C-alpha cells in the first residue's frame, strides 16, 4: 500500500450525487462518502449545478458543496456544469478534479490541476440502436473529450477498460480499473421482523425471485417471464420504466401471470435491502452492463445470483454464481427451478460463497485503490 498521508483537495462533478437516485447517483454518493469515511484528511468539494433537497453528505465537515454564484450560472445550470464552472474550480485551488459520470468540463485542460474521469460503460456505442442519433453524438463527444484531457481514466470493470481501448482508442496505460462497492445498508443483516413487514407491505410470499434495475430492453426482463411462465414462482421487478415496462405488463397478461408478477417502483434503500434479503433467488439477465451493481447488492445480501454469461456480469457475480445465455429461456427456467424447488441448502451454500466473493469489492479496498490513484497523480 502506498502512503496515504498527504492531504489533498478533490473536486467532484456532483450533479448525479445530488440529483440522481439510481445507478450513477449511487456510484457518486458511495464514492464520495467512502472517501470521506476512510480518508478524512482529504477535503472534498462537490460542484452541484443547482440546489437539491437531497443532502447525502450531511455531517461531514471535510465536504463542501459548491453551487453557481452568478445569475447566469444559476439560470443556465447545464452550461455552468459544462463550461462556466471553470472559474469556481480555479478559485478553489484543487489538486484533482474528478468527473464521476464520463464527463469533464470543456476547457479544464487549461487549469493547473490533475483530471480524473470515471467511465462506466460505452453501451451507446455497443448498442447504438438503443439510443437516438442525437444522443449518440452527444455522448460520444463528451466521452471522447473527457478521455483525451484526463490524466487518468477510471474504468469500473475490466470489460469497460477493454471497451475504452477499443472504441475511444485510448492508451491502456492511461486507464485504471477501480471497482465500485455498494451502499452499507446491503452489507448488514436486517432483522427478520423488518423483512417480514416489508413483504407484507408489498403483499409478497415468503419465497420469490427478485430482479432489480431499470425496465428497459437491455435489461432483458422478458426472459424471466418466458422462464417462469410454466412454473409457479412469484417474480418481483424493482425499477422504473415506460414503454418496455408496458411490454412486460402485456406479456404478464398474455401468460396469465398477473397474480404472481409484481412491479415495484420508488422503493427506499432500507426496503430494497429487505427485498434482497427476503428473496430466494436474484436474477439479472441483462445483455450488457458496465458493472452490474445490483449483483453486488445481492451477493452482500446473501442471496444466490443467476445472471448472464456476457459482458462484465461473470466478473461482478464471481465463480460461484450461475451465469447463463441471456437468450436461453429454457436454461433460465431450469436453473431457477433448481434453486427454488425444495433446495434451501443449495441456496445457502451459494449465498455463503457469494458473500465471500463480494469482499473483493469491500469499500475500504476500493477507497484505498482510489486514494492510491490520487496520490500517484499529485506526487
C-alpha positions as a Markdown table, in Angstrom:
| # | Residue | x | y | z |
|---|---|---|---|---|
| 1 | Unk | 0.0 | 0.0 | 0.0 |
| 2 | Unk | 1.3 | 3.4 | -0.9 |
| 3 | Unk | 1.5 | 6.3 | 1.6 |
| 4 | Unk | -1.9 | 7.8 | 2.3 |
| 5 | Unk | -0.8 | 10.7 | 4.5 |
| 6 | Unk | -0.7 | 13.5 | 2.0 |
| 7 | Unk | -3.7 | 15.8 | 2.4 |
| 8 | Unk | -5.2 | 16.8 | -1.0 |
| 9 | Unk | -8.2 | 18.8 | -2.2 |
| 10 | Unk | -10.5 | 17.0 | -4.6 |
| 11 | Unk | -13.4 | 18.4 | -6.6 |
| 12 | Unk | -16.2 | 16.3 | -7.9 |
| 13 | Unk | -18.8 | 16.8 | -10.6 |
| 14 | Unk | -21.6 | 16.2 | -8.1 |
| 15 | Unk | -24.7 | 16.6 | -10.3 |
| 16 | Unk | -25.5 | 12.9 | -10.1 |
| 17 | Unk | -24.8 | 12.7 | -6.4 |
| 18 | Unk | -27.4 | 15.3 | -5.6 |
| 19 | Unk | -30.0 | 14.7 | -8.3 |
| 20 | Unk | -29.9 | 11.1 | -9.4 |
| 21 | Unk | -31.4 | 8.4 | -7.1 |
| 22 | Unk | -30.3 | 5.4 | -9.1 |
| 23 | Unk | -27.1 | 4.0 | -10.8 |
| 24 | Unk | -24.8 | 6.9 | -11.4 |
| 25 | Unk | -26.1 | 8.7 | -8.4 |
| 26 | Unk | -25.5 | 5.8 | -6.1 |
| 27 | Unk | -21.9 | 5.4 | -7.5 |
| 28 | Unk | -21.2 | 9.1 | -7.0 |
| 29 | Unk | -22.6 | 9.2 | -3.4 |
| 30 | Unk | -20.9 | 5.9 | -2.4 |
| 31 | Unk | -17.6 | 7.0 | -3.8 |
| 32 | Unk | -17.6 | 10.4 | -2.1 |
| 33 | Unk | -18.9 | 9.1 | 1.2 |
| 34 | Unk | -16.4 | 6.2 | 1.2 |
| 35 | Unk | -13.6 | 8.7 | 0.6 |
| 36 | Unk | -14.8 | 10.9 | 3.4 |
| 37 | Unk | -15.1 | 8.0 | 5.8 |
| 38 | Unk | -11.8 | 6.3 | 5.1 |
| 39 | Unk | -9.6 | 9.3 | 4.3 |
| 40 | Unk | -10.8 | 12.2 | 6.5 |
| 41 | Unk | -7.6 | 14.1 | 5.7 |
| 42 | Unk | -9.0 | 14.8 | 2.2 |
| 43 | Unk | -11.1 | 17.9 | 1.5 |
| 44 | Unk | -13.8 | 17.0 | -0.9 |
| 45 | Unk | -15.8 | 19.7 | -2.9 |
| 46 | Unk | -18.9 | 18.8 | -4.7 |
| 47 | Unk | -19.8 | 21.0 | -7.7 |
| 48 | Unk | -23.5 | 20.9 | -7.9 |
| 49 | Unk | -25.2 | 22.8 | -10.8 |
| 50 | Unk | -28.4 | 23.5 | -8.8 |
| 51 | Unk | -29.8 | 23.2 | -5.3 |
| 52 | Unk | -31.3 | 19.9 | -4.2 |
| 53 | Unk | -33.4 | 18.6 | -1.4 |
| 54 | Unk | -31.0 | 15.7 | -1.1 |
| 55 | Unk | -28.2 | 16.2 | 1.4 |
| 56 | Unk | -26.1 | 13.0 | 1.0 |
| 57 | Unk | -23.0 | 14.3 | 2.9 |
| 58 | Unk | -24.6 | 15.8 | 5.9 |
| 59 | Unk | -22.3 | 15.8 | 8.9 |
| 60 | Unk | -19.0 | 15.5 | 7.0 |
| 61 | Unk | -17.1 | 18.7 | 7.9 |
| 62 | Unk | -14.5 | 17.9 | 5.2 |
| 63 | Unk | -17.1 | 18.1 | 2.4 |
| 64 | Unk | -18.2 | 21.4 | 0.8 |
| 65 | Unk | -20.9 | 21.9 | -1.7 |
| 66 | Unk | -20.2 | 24.4 | -4.5 |
| 67 | Unk | -23.2 | 26.0 | -6.3 |
| 68 | Unk | -23.2 | 28.5 | -9.1 |
| 69 | Unk | -22.5 | 32.0 | -7.9 |
| 70 | Unk | -23.6 | 34.2 | -10.8 |
| 71 | Unk | -27.1 | 34.8 | -12.2 |
| 72 | Unk | -26.0 | 33.3 | -15.5 |
| 73 | Unk | -24.8 | 30.1 | -13.8 |
| 74 | Unk | -27.9 | 29.8 | -11.7 |
| 75 | Unk | -30.1 | 30.3 | -14.7 |
| 76 | Unk | -28.3 | 28.1 | -17.1 |
| 77 | Unk | -27.1 | 25.3 | -14.8 |
| 78 | Unk | -26.3 | 22.9 | -17.6 |
| 79 | Unk | -23.9 | 25.3 | -19.3 |
| 80 | Unk | -22.4 | 26.1 | -15.9 |
| 81 | Unk | -21.6 | 22.4 | -15.4 |
| 82 | Unk | -20.1 | 22.1 | -18.8 |
| 83 | Unk | -18.1 | 25.3 | -19.1 |
| 84 | Unk | -18.6 | 28.3 | -16.8 |
| 85 | Unk | -17.9 | 26.2 | -13.7 |
| 86 | Unk | -14.2 | 26.6 | -14.6 |
| 87 | Unk | -13.9 | 29.9 | -12.7 |
| 88 | Unk | -15.1 | 28.4 | -9.5 |
| 89 | Unk | -13.0 | 25.3 | -9.9 |
| 90 | Unk | -9.9 | 27.5 | -10.4 |
| 91 | Unk | -10.8 | 29.6 | -7.3 |
| 92 | Unk | -10.8 | 26.5 | -5.0 |
| 93 | Unk | -7.1 | 25.6 | -5.7 |
| 94 | Unk | -7.9 | 21.9 | -6.3 |
| 95 | Unk | -5.3 | 19.2 | -6.6 |
| 96 | Unk | -7.6 | 16.9 | -8.5 |
| 97 | Unk | -11.0 | 17.3 | -10.3 |
| 98 | Unk | -12.9 | 14.0 | -10.8 |
| 99 | Unk | -15.7 | 13.7 | -13.3 |
| 100 | Unk | -17.8 | 10.8 | -11.9 |
| 101 | Unk | -20.0 | 10.1 | -15.0 |
| 102 | Unk | -17.9 | 10.2 | -18.1 |
| 103 | Unk | -17.7 | 14.0 | -18.4 |
| 104 | Unk | -15.2 | 16.8 | -17.7 |
| 105 | Unk | -15.9 | 20.5 | -18.2 |
| 106 | Unk | -14.8 | 22.0 | -21.5 |
| 107 | Unk | -11.5 | 23.9 | -21.0 |
| 108 | Unk | -10.5 | 22.1 | -17.8 |
| 109 | Unk | -7.3 | 21.0 | -19.5 |
| 110 | Unk | -6.1 | 24.7 | -19.2 |
| 111 | Unk | -6.2 | 24.6 | -15.4 |
| 112 | Unk | -3.3 | 23.6 | -13.3 |
| 113 | Unk | -4.7 | 20.5 | -11.6 |
| 114 | Unk | -5.0 | 16.8 | -12.3 |
| 115 | Unk | -8.0 | 15.5 | -14.1 |
| 116 | Unk | -9.7 | 12.1 | -13.5 |
| 117 | Unk | -12.8 | 10.7 | -15.2 |
| 118 | Unk | -14.8 | 7.6 | -14.4 |
| 119 | Unk | -16.3 | 5.9 | -17.5 |
| 120 | Unk | -18.9 | 3.3 | -16.5 |
| 121 | Unk | -19.7 | 1.9 | -19.9 |
| 122 | Unk | -19.9 | 2.6 | -23.6 |
| 123 | Unk | -23.3 | 1.0 | -24.2 |
| 124 | Unk | -24.3 | 3.7 | -26.6 |
| 125 | Unk | -21.5 | 2.5 | -28.9 |
| 126 | Unk | -22.1 | -1.2 | -28.4 |
| 127 | Unk | -25.8 | -1.0 | -28.7 |
| 128 | Unk | -26.4 | 2.1 | -30.8 |
| 129 | Unk | -30.0 | 1.1 | -31.7 |
| 130 | Unk | -31.0 | 1.8 | -28.1 |
| 131 | Unk | -30.1 | 5.5 | -28.4 |
| 132 | Unk | -31.2 | 8.3 | -30.8 |
| 133 | Unk | -28.7 | 9.6 | -33.3 |
| 134 | Unk | -28.5 | 12.9 | -31.4 |
| 135 | Unk | -27.9 | 11.2 | -28.1 |
| 136 | Unk | -25.2 | 9.0 | -29.5 |
| 137 | Unk | -23.3 | 12.0 | -30.9 |
| 138 | Unk | -23.5 | 14.0 | -27.7 |
| 139 | Unk | -22.4 | 11.0 | -25.6 |
| 140 | Unk | -19.5 | 10.3 | -28.0 |
| 141 | Unk | -18.3 | 13.9 | -28.0 |
| 142 | Unk | -18.4 | 14.2 | -24.2 |
| 143 | Unk | -16.7 | 10.8 | -23.5 |
| 144 | Unk | -14.0 | 11.3 | -26.2 |
| 145 | Unk | -13.2 | 14.8 | -24.8 |
| 146 | Unk | -13.0 | 13.5 | -21.2 |
| 147 | Unk | -10.8 | 10.6 | -22.3 |
| 148 | Unk | -8.4 | 12.9 | -24.1 |
| 149 | Unk | -8.0 | 15.6 | -21.4 |
| 150 | Unk | -8.0 | 13.3 | -18.4 |
| 151 | Unk | -4.7 | 12.4 | -16.7 |
| 152 | Unk | -6.3 | 9.1 | -15.6 |
| 153 | Unk | -9.4 | 7.3 | -16.6 |
| 154 | Unk | -11.1 | 5.0 | -14.1 |
| 155 | Unk | -12.9 | 2.0 | -15.6 |
| 156 | Unk | -15.3 | 0.3 | -13.2 |
| 157 | Unk | -14.6 | -3.2 | -14.7 |
| 158 | Unk | -12.1 | -5.0 | -16.9 |
| 159 | Unk | -14.8 | -5.1 | -19.6 |
| 160 | Unk | -15.2 | -1.4 | -19.6 |
| 161 | Unk | -11.4 | -0.9 | -19.9 |
| 162 | Unk | -11.4 | -3.1 | -23.0 |
| 163 | Unk | -14.3 | -1.1 | -24.5 |
| 164 | Unk | -12.5 | 2.2 | -23.8 |
| 165 | Unk | -9.4 | 0.9 | -25.6 |
| 166 | Unk | -11.4 | -0.4 | -28.5 |
| 167 | Unk | -14.0 | 2.4 | -29.0 |
| 168 | Unk | -12.1 | 5.5 | -27.8 |
| 169 | Unk | -8.6 | 4.4 | -28.9 |
| 170 | Unk | -7.1 | 5.2 | -25.5 |
| 171 | Unk | -3.6 | 4.1 | -24.4 |
| 172 | Unk | -4.2 | 1.2 | -21.9 |
| 173 | Unk | -1.6 | 2.7 | -19.5 |
| 174 | Unk | -3.9 | 5.7 | -19.0 |
| 175 | Unk | -6.8 | 3.5 | -17.8 |
| 176 | Unk | -7.0 | 2.0 | -14.3 |
| 177 | Unk | -9.7 | -0.4 | -13.2 |
| 178 | Unk | -11.1 | 0.6 | -9.8 |
| 179 | Unk | -14.1 | -1.5 | -8.8 |
| 180 | Unk | -17.1 | 0.0 | -7.1 |
| 181 | Unk | -18.7 | -1.1 | -3.9 |
| 182 | Unk | -22.3 | -0.7 | -2.8 |
| 183 | Unk | -24.2 | 1.1 | 0.0 |
| 184 | Unk | -23.6 | -0.2 | 3.5 |
| 185 | Unk | -27.3 | -0.9 | 4.0 |
| 186 | Unk | -26.9 | -4.0 | 1.8 |
| 187 | Unk | -24.0 | -5.3 | 3.9 |
| 188 | Unk | -25.8 | -5.5 | 7.3 |
| 189 | Unk | -28.1 | -8.3 | 8.4 |
| 190 | Unk | -31.6 | -6.9 | 8.7 |
| 191 | Unk | -34.0 | -8.1 | 11.5 |
| 192 | Unk | -36.4 | -10.7 | 10.3 |
| 193 | Unk | -39.3 | -8.7 | 11.6 |
| 194 | Unk | -38.4 | -5.8 | 9.2 |
| 195 | Unk | -38.1 | -8.2 | 6.3 |
| 196 | Unk | -41.5 | -9.7 | 7.0 |
| 197 | Unk | -43.1 | -6.3 | 7.4 |
| 198 | Unk | -41.7 | -5.2 | 4.0 |
| 199 | Unk | -43.0 | -8.4 | 2.4 |
| 200 | Unk | -46.4 | -7.8 | 4.0 |
| 201 | Unk | -46.5 | -4.2 | 2.8 |
| 202 | Unk | -46.0 | -5.3 | -0.8 |
| 203 | Unk | -48.1 | -8.4 | -0.5 |
| 204 | Unk | -45.2 | -10.8 | -1.3 |
| 205 | Unk | -44.9 | -14.5 | -0.4 |
| 206 | Unk | -42.1 | -16.0 | 1.7 |
| 207 | Unk | -40.3 | -17.2 | -1.4 |
| 208 | Unk | -39.9 | -15.2 | -4.6 |
| 209 | Unk | -37.5 | -14.4 | -7.4 |
| 210 | Unk | -36.1 | -10.8 | -7.5 |
| 211 | Unk | -34.9 | -8.7 | -10.3 |
| 212 | Unk | -33.7 | -5.1 | -9.7 |
| 213 | Unk | -32.9 | -2.5 | -12.4 |
| 214 | Unk | -34.5 | 0.0 | -14.8 |
| 215 | Unk | -37.1 | -1.7 | -17.0 |
| 216 | Unk | -35.6 | -1.3 | -20.5 |
| 217 | Unk | -34.8 | -3.7 | -23.3 |
| 218 | Unk | -31.1 | -4.1 | -22.5 |
| 219 | Unk | -32.1 | -5.4 | -19.0 |
| 220 | Unk | -33.9 | -8.3 | -20.7 |
| 221 | Unk | -36.7 | -8.8 | -18.1 |
| 222 | Unk | -38.8 | -10.6 | -20.7 |
| 223 | Unk | -36.6 | -13.7 | -20.5 |
| 224 | Unk | -37.6 | -14.1 | -16.8 |
| 225 | Unk | -41.3 | -14.1 | -17.9 |
| 226 | Unk | -40.5 | -16.7 | -20.5 |
| 227 | Unk | -38.6 | -18.8 | -18.0 |
| 228 | Unk | -41.3 | -18.6 | -15.3 |
| 229 | Unk | -44.5 | -18.8 | -17.3 |
| 230 | Unk | -44.7 | -22.6 | -16.8 |
| 231 | Unk | -43.5 | -22.5 | -13.2 |
| 232 | Unk | -45.4 | -21.4 | -10.1 |
| 233 | Unk | -42.9 | -19.0 | -8.5 |
| 234 | Unk | -43.5 | -15.3 | -7.8 |
| 235 | Unk | -41.4 | -12.7 | -9.7 |
| 236 | Unk | -40.7 | -9.2 | -8.4 |
| 237 | Unk | -39.4 | -6.5 | -10.6 |
| 238 | Unk | -38.0 | -3.4 | -8.8 |
| 239 | Unk | -37.3 | -0.5 | -11.1 |
| 240 | Unk | -39.0 | 2.2 | -13.1 |
| 241 | Unk | -39.8 | 2.1 | -16.8 |
| 242 | Unk | -42.1 | 3.3 | -19.6 |
| 243 | Unk | -42.5 | 1.6 | -23.0 |
| 244 | Unk | -40.6 | -1.5 | -22.1 |
| 245 | Unk | -42.5 | -1.8 | -18.8 |
| 246 | Unk | -45.7 | -1.7 | -20.7 |
| 247 | Unk | -44.5 | -4.5 | -22.9 |
| 248 | Unk | -43.7 | -6.6 | -19.9 |
| 249 | Unk | -47.1 | -5.9 | -18.3 |
| 250 | Unk | -48.7 | -7.0 | -21.5 |
| 251 | Unk | -46.7 | -10.3 | -21.6 |
| 252 | Unk | -47.7 | -10.9 | -17.9 |
| 253 | Unk | -51.3 | -10.7 | -19.0 |
| 254 | Unk | -50.7 | -12.9 | -22.1 |
| 255 | Unk | -49.0 | -15.5 | -19.9 |
| 256 | Unk | -51.8 | -15.3 | -17.3 |
| 257 | Unk | -49.1 | -14.4 | -14.6 |
| 258 | Unk | -50.8 | -11.3 | -13.2 |
| 259 | Unk | -51.3 | -12.8 | -9.8 |
| 260 | Unk | -47.6 | -13.6 | -9.3 |
| 261 | Unk | -45.6 | -10.9 | -11.0 |
| 262 | Unk | -45.1 | -7.6 | -9.1 |
| 263 | Unk | -43.8 | -4.3 | -10.4 |
| 264 | Unk | -42.4 | -2.1 | -7.6 |
| 265 | Unk | -41.1 | 1.5 | -8.0 |
| 266 | Unk | -39.7 | 4.2 | -5.7 |
| 267 | Unk | -38.6 | 1.6 | -3.1 |
| 268 | Unk | -36.4 | 3.2 | -0.4 |
| 269 | Unk | -32.9 | 1.8 | 0.3 |
| 270 | Unk | -33.8 | 0.0 | 3.6 |
| 271 | Unk | -36.9 | -1.6 | 2.0 |
| 272 | Unk | -34.8 | -2.6 | -1.0 |
| 273 | Unk | -32.3 | -4.2 | 1.3 |
| 274 | Unk | -35.2 | -6.1 | 2.9 |
| 275 | Unk | -36.4 | -7.3 | -0.5 |
| 276 | Unk | -32.9 | -8.5 | -1.4 |
| 277 | Unk | -32.5 | -10.4 | 1.9 |
| 278 | Unk | -36.0 | -11.8 | 1.7 |
| 279 | Unk | -35.6 | -13.1 | -1.9 |
| 280 | Unk | -34.9 | -16.8 | -2.5 |
| 281 | Unk | -33.1 | -16.1 | -5.8 |
| 282 | Unk | -31.8 | -12.9 | -7.5 |
| 283 | Unk | -31.9 | -12.8 | -11.3 |
| 284 | Unk | -30.1 | -10.3 | -13.6 |
| 285 | Unk | -30.5 | -11.3 | -17.2 |
| 286 | Unk | -29.0 | -8.1 | -18.8 |
| 287 | Unk | -27.4 | -8.2 | -22.2 |
| 288 | Unk | -24.7 | -5.7 | -21.2 |
| 289 | Unk | -23.5 | -3.7 | -18.2 |
| 290 | Unk | -20.6 | -1.5 | -17.2 |
| 291 | Unk | -20.6 | -3.4 | -13.9 |
| 292 | Unk | -24.0 | -4.5 | -12.6 |
| 293 | Unk | -24.2 | -3.1 | -9.1 |
| 294 | Unk | -27.4 | -5.0 | -8.2 |
| 295 | Unk | -25.5 | -8.2 | -8.4 |
| 296 | Unk | -23.1 | -7.0 | -5.8 |
| 297 | Unk | -26.0 | -5.8 | -3.6 |
| 298 | Unk | -27.5 | -9.3 | -3.9 |
| 299 | Unk | -24.2 | -11.0 | -3.1 |
| 300 | Unk | -23.7 | -8.9 | 0.1 |
| 301 | Unk | -27.4 | -9.6 | 1.0 |
| 302 | Unk | -26.7 | -13.4 | 1.0 |
| 303 | Unk | -29.0 | -14.1 | -2.0 |
| 304 | Unk | -28.0 | -16.6 | -4.7 |
| 305 | Unk | -27.4 | -14.9 | -8.0 |
| 306 | Unk | -28.3 | -16.1 | -11.6 |
| 307 | Unk | -27.0 | -13.7 | -14.2 |
| 308 | Unk | -25.9 | -13.5 | -17.9 |
| 309 | Unk | -22.7 | -15.0 | -19.1 |
| 310 | Unk | -21.8 | -11.9 | -21.2 |
| 311 | Unk | -20.1 | -8.6 | -20.7 |
| 312 | Unk | -18.7 | -8.0 | -17.2 |
| 313 | Unk | -21.5 | -9.8 | -15.4 |
| 314 | Unk | -19.5 | -13.0 | -14.6 |
| 315 | Unk | -16.8 | -10.6 | -13.4 |
| 316 | Unk | -19.2 | -9.0 | -11.0 |
| 317 | Unk | -21.0 | -12.2 | -9.9 |
| 318 | Unk | -18.0 | -14.4 | -9.2 |
| 319 | Unk | -17.2 | -18.1 | -9.9 |
| 320 | Unk | -19.9 | -19.5 | -7.6 |
| 321 | Unk | -22.9 | -17.6 | -9.2 |
| 322 | Unk | -24.8 | -19.2 | -12.1 |
| 323 | Unk | -24.1 | -17.5 | -15.4 |
| 324 | Unk | -26.4 | -18.3 | -18.4 |
| 325 | Unk | -27.0 | -17.3 | -22.0 |
| 326 | Unk | -29.4 | -14.3 | -21.8 |
| 327 | Unk | -31.4 | -15.6 | -24.8 |
| 328 | Unk | -31.9 | -19.1 | -23.5 |
| 329 | Unk | -35.2 | -19.1 | -21.6 |
| 330 | Unk | -35.0 | -22.9 | -21.0 |
| 331 | Unk | -31.7 | -22.6 | -19.2 |
| 332 | Unk | -33.1 | -19.8 | -17.0 |
| 333 | Unk | -36.2 | -21.9 | -16.3 |
| 334 | Unk | -34.1 | -24.9 | -15.3 |
| 335 | Unk | -31.7 | -23.1 | -13.0 |
| 336 | Unk | -34.4 | -21.0 | -11.3 |
| 337 | Unk | -36.4 | -24.2 | -10.7 |
| 338 | Unk | -33.3 | -26.0 | -9.4 |
| 339 | Unk | -32.6 | -23.3 | -6.8 |
| 340 | Unk | -36.2 | -22.7 | -5.8 |
| 341 | Unk | -37.5 | -26.3 | -5.8 |
| 342 | Unk | -37.0 | -27.6 | -2.3 |
| 343 | Unk | -33.4 | -26.7 | -2.4 |
| 344 | Unk | -32.7 | -24.3 | 0.6 |
| 345 | Unk | -29.4 | -26.0 | 1.3 |
| 346 | Unk | -28.0 | -25.4 | -2.2 |
| 347 | Unk | -29.1 | -21.7 | -2.0 |
| 348 | Unk | -27.4 | -21.4 | 1.4 |
| 349 | Unk | -24.1 | -22.7 | 0.1 |
| 350 | Unk | -24.2 | -20.5 | -3.0 |
| 351 | Unk | -25.1 | -17.5 | -0.8 |
| 352 | Unk | -22.2 | -18.1 | 1.5 |
| 353 | Unk | -19.7 | -18.3 | -1.3 |
| 354 | Unk | -21.2 | -15.2 | -2.9 |
| 355 | Unk | -20.7 | -13.2 | 0.3 |
| 356 | Unk | -17.0 | -14.3 | 0.4 |
| 357 | Unk | -16.5 | -13.2 | -3.2 |
| 358 | Unk | -18.2 | -9.8 | -2.5 |
| 359 | Unk | -15.4 | -9.0 | -0.1 |
| 360 | Unk | -13.3 | -8.3 | -3.3 |
| 361 | Unk | -15.4 | -5.1 | -3.5 |
| 362 | Unk | -15.1 | -4.1 | 0.1 |
| 363 | Unk | -15.4 | -0.3 | 0.5 |
| 364 | Unk | -12.1 | 0.1 | 2.2 |
| 365 | Unk | -10.3 | -1.8 | -0.5 |
| 366 | Unk | -12.0 | 0.2 | -3.2 |
| 367 | Unk | -11.2 | 3.5 | -1.5 |
| 368 | Unk | -7.6 | 2.6 | -0.9 |
| 369 | Unk | -7.2 | 1.9 | -4.6 |
| 370 | Unk | -8.8 | 5.2 | -5.5 |
| 371 | Unk | -6.7 | 7.1 | -2.9 |
| 372 | Unk | -3.5 | 5.5 | -4.4 |
| 373 | Unk | -4.6 | 6.7 | -7.8 |
| 374 | Unk | -5.0 | 10.3 | -6.5 |
| 375 | Unk | -1.7 | 10.2 | -4.6 |
| 376 | Unk | 0.2 | 8.9 | -7.6 |
| 377 | Unk | -1.2 | 11.8 | -9.7 |
| 378 | Unk | -0.2 | 14.6 | -7.2 |
| 379 | Unk | 3.1 | 13.2 | -6.1 |
